[in-house]
C-alpha cells in the first residue's frame, strides 16, 4: 500500500496521465460529475453525491458506426481510461454491467457474446475506488452484497485518512500499476489501523439490511399481488431512476442521418417508458404503469440474480434522491417482504 | 392545520362525499413528501401538509394514472393554489367532470426547492428541518443553519400570485383575501432584457443539460397526450439522442403545447434531476398570453381558454405587423 499526500496529488496525476485518459469528479454548476481531468485542482474530492460514472464506459449516446456514401467507418479506439474516485457502489456496477456486455463464457453452453464498445473501454481501464468514510442516509449498499469499503470491481482501493490517500492494489492490473510507480512512501502499521477504524465507523452508519432469503421467497410469489398496484400508484414513469442508476443498461438503437451520410447510435433506454416494449403490431405487453414499475424491480431483484447470481443493484441510493415522487427502493423491498 | 385537514377528510369519508382522496404523506427523506392515495378512513392519519409537499397531485387524474379514477367515483384532491388550477384546467378541458371532484384547498406558504437547500448547506446531508415564520432551520449531522424561507422556495413559489385554490369545495382554514404582493414576471422581465444572442445562449445552456428522462413531462399535469410526440415512432417525429438540436425541439414544443395551459406549478423544474430552469420559458409564454389575451389558465372553469377561442379585438400584430 502506498501513500499519497494530498499536496502531492499533482505528481501522481502526471504519472497516471501518461498512459491513461483520467476521469474524476468535477464540479460544474451545481452538479458534480465524472469528467476528463487535466489538473488535480479540478477534482472535487469530497462530494459523495456525484453523478454516477456509468457514462464513462457506457455513454448515453454512443456511435456504433458511421457511414459515408457506401463506406462504413468504424469508430477509432482511444487511449485507455483511468477513473479516479468512484465509490464502491459504482465500481461494483461496472462488474454487473460487464456480466452482460463483456460476457465471455461463464458456464458451459453459454453463448459467447461480447460488446466491443464496452469491452474496448472497460477492459483496459484502471478503476480507483474511494472508500466511503461517511455513507449517506440514502446508502443501502450493505443490503445488496456491497459495502462502503467493498472492493468488487476495483483495481485499486483508495482510503482517505484526512491527510492523504492510501492506495491498495486489488486486481492484478492495479497491483502492477502500483508496483511500477516510484517516489511515493509506503504505508505503515498505523495507517493500516486507521483504515480499520474508518471501516468500522462507516459500518455503524448503515441501516440494518433486509432478510435476503425471505426476499427471494416473497418476490417469487409477488407477481399477481396487489402490492404492485399500491406501490406503483404514485410512480409517474419517468426515466429519472433508470438514467441515474449505475446498473441500468437497457438501450435502444437509432439511425440518424441521410442515405449518403449518417450514423447508427446506441442510446440509453428506460423500462419506465411506454414505448420500451411497444411491439410493431401495436401490442404492448407492459402497457400499464404498474407493469413497468414491477419490471424494474423484478429485473433487479429476481431475474438478474437468477441469471447472473447478483442483485442488479449496488445500493447507491441515487434513485431515491432523484425520484420526483419519492419512490424509495428500500420501501419497495420492505413491502415485498412484508406482504 | 394538519389535524384540521385530517378531520375534514375523515368527515368527507363519513359523509360518503368521496371515494378516494389524494394527498401527501411524510416522505422517506427529510426534505421529501410522498403522494398518498387514501381509500379508507384509517389511512387518513398519514396525511400531512407542509413545505415538502411539492408534488402537483392533479397529475394523478390523467395519463396512465387515469385508471386510478374509476368512472363516476368521487375523487378528493388536496391542493395548493397551483394544483387547484390544474384541476380547473382538467374541468375546462373535459378530463373530469366537476361533480366528480372534491377540491380541498390548503393554505400554501410555498414549497422547498431541495436543490436550493442543498446548495445552501454545501451538499451536506440534511437530517431534518423546522419552520419558524419566515425562517427555516436546516439540521444535519454536525451543523444547523437558519435560512430565509423565501430564498429556498421553489422558483414557482417565488413568483406565485395564486397560493390558495381559486376554486374549491372545502378549504382548511381560510383562503387569503388579498393576492400576495409579488411581481410574478420579475424573472421573465430580466430575461427579456437580454440580447437575442444571450437569450438563446441561456436557453441552450439550460437545455443542453437535459438527459431526456422526461420527468418534466411526466410530472406535468398539463402534459397528458395519449401518445406524446417524442414517443411516436411510426413515423418518428424527433431524434432520441440527448443532442441539443433534438432536445431543444422537445422542450420548445412542450412549451408551446402548454401555452395558455401551464399553471406555473413548477413541478417540471423540481422533478428535473439535472436542475434545468424549466419554468422560465413557460412563464414567459404565460406572460405573453396574459398580455395579449388577458387570460390566465386554471382560474375560472367557465372562461374559454386563450388558445381555443377568438375575439375580434385581440391583438394581431404578429400577423398584421
XYZ file of C-alpha atoms in Angstrom, chain A residues 27 30-32 47 49 51 55 60-61 135-138 205 229-230 232-240 243-244 252 254 256 263 265 267-268 272-275 278 287-290 292 320-328 330-331 335, chain B residues 25-30 32-35 37 54-55 59-60 64-65 67-68 114-115 118-119 123 125-127 141 209-219 230-233 236 238-243 246 270-275:
114
model
C -17.916 20.309 -10.125
C -24.487 22.656 -9.069
C -23.609 19.171 -10.332
C -20.522 17.091 -9.702
C -18.508 15.033 -2.616
C -23.072 12.642 -4.048
C -23.487 11.782 -10.572
C -21.339 7.267 -18.829
C -25.934 7.873 -23.062
C -25.477 8.201 -26.818
C -22.143 6.911 3.914
C -25.250 8.989 3.162
C -28.653 8.234 4.667
C -29.804 7.037 1.248
C -23.720 4.419 9.903
C -50.754 -1.743 -7.641
C -50.273 0.055 -4.356
C -46.778 1.810 -8.436
C -49.739 4.149 -7.927
C -47.514 7.156 -7.342
C -44.865 6.322 -9.956
C -45.150 8.674 -12.915
C -42.932 6.511 -15.145
C -40.236 8.980 -15.985
C -36.719 7.746 -16.558
C -35.013 9.667 -13.756
C -30.895 7.204 -16.100
C -29.308 7.795 -12.712
C -32.242 1.468 -27.942
C -31.401 4.507 -33.730
C -29.601 9.226 -37.682
C -24.587 7.143 -38.133
C -26.205 5.182 -32.424
C -28.944 5.270 -26.668
C -29.924 4.644 -23.097
C -40.281 3.023 -17.444
C -41.215 4.372 -20.885
C -44.361 3.105 -22.616
C -42.601 2.615 -25.974
C -44.236 -1.454 -27.703
C -48.926 -1.317 -21.194
C -49.650 -0.143 -17.674
C -47.553 1.919 -15.333
C -47.733 -0.964 -12.867
C -43.312 -1.279 -15.988
C -34.117 7.569 -4.069
C -32.551 11.004 -4.363
C -33.754 11.807 -7.864
C -37.257 10.327 -7.821
C -39.755 13.201 -8.167
C -42.451 11.276 -6.250
C -40.323 9.621 -3.554
C -40.393 6.024 -4.727
C -37.863 4.537 -2.310
C -35.939 0.310 0.342
C -39.669 0.769 0.927
C -43.196 -4.094 1.242
C -47.659 11.679 3.429
C -44.262 12.024 5.033
C -41.545 11.022 2.597
C -38.611 8.709 3.196
C -36.115 11.593 3.108
C -36.114 14.619 5.432
C -39.433 14.995 0.841
C -43.067 14.014 0.954
C -44.769 11.250 -0.937
C -48.118 11.201 -2.760
C -53.847 7.636 -2.014
C -44.141 19.833 -3.677
C -45.926 17.400 -5.997
C -51.333 14.729 -12.333
C -52.867 11.507 -10.979
C -51.594 6.387 -17.383
C -52.997 7.108 -13.929
C -57.327 4.112 -14.172
C -56.961 5.278 -10.553
C -34.493 20.718 -2.456
C -31.681 21.746 -4.758
C -28.619 21.504 -0.683
C -26.621 24.336 -2.230
C -24.438 19.450 -0.186
C -26.550 15.541 4.451
C -29.798 17.065 5.747
C -31.468 15.198 8.599
C -25.104 15.616 11.293
C -28.071 19.548 -19.553
C -31.163 17.510 -20.467
C -30.839 13.710 -20.424
C -34.306 13.134 -21.904
C -35.654 11.264 -18.880
C -38.977 13.068 -19.409
C -39.509 13.588 -15.688
C -40.626 17.156 -16.528
C -43.245 15.932 -18.971
C -44.440 13.138 -16.736
C -44.983 15.255 -13.628
C -41.496 12.098 -28.623
C -42.823 8.570 -28.102
C -44.291 8.454 -31.603
C -42.065 6.200 -33.660
C -40.637 9.081 -35.816
C -37.866 13.581 -33.344
C -34.387 12.168 -32.772
C -33.995 10.457 -29.435
C -30.420 11.323 -28.610
C -29.623 13.950 -25.978
C -28.114 16.198 -28.655
C -33.422 17.318 -30.697
C -38.378 20.423 -9.271
C -38.580 16.995 -10.893
C -35.652 17.589 -13.216
C -32.677 15.534 -11.989
C -30.326 17.882 -13.854
C -31.648 21.077 -12.281
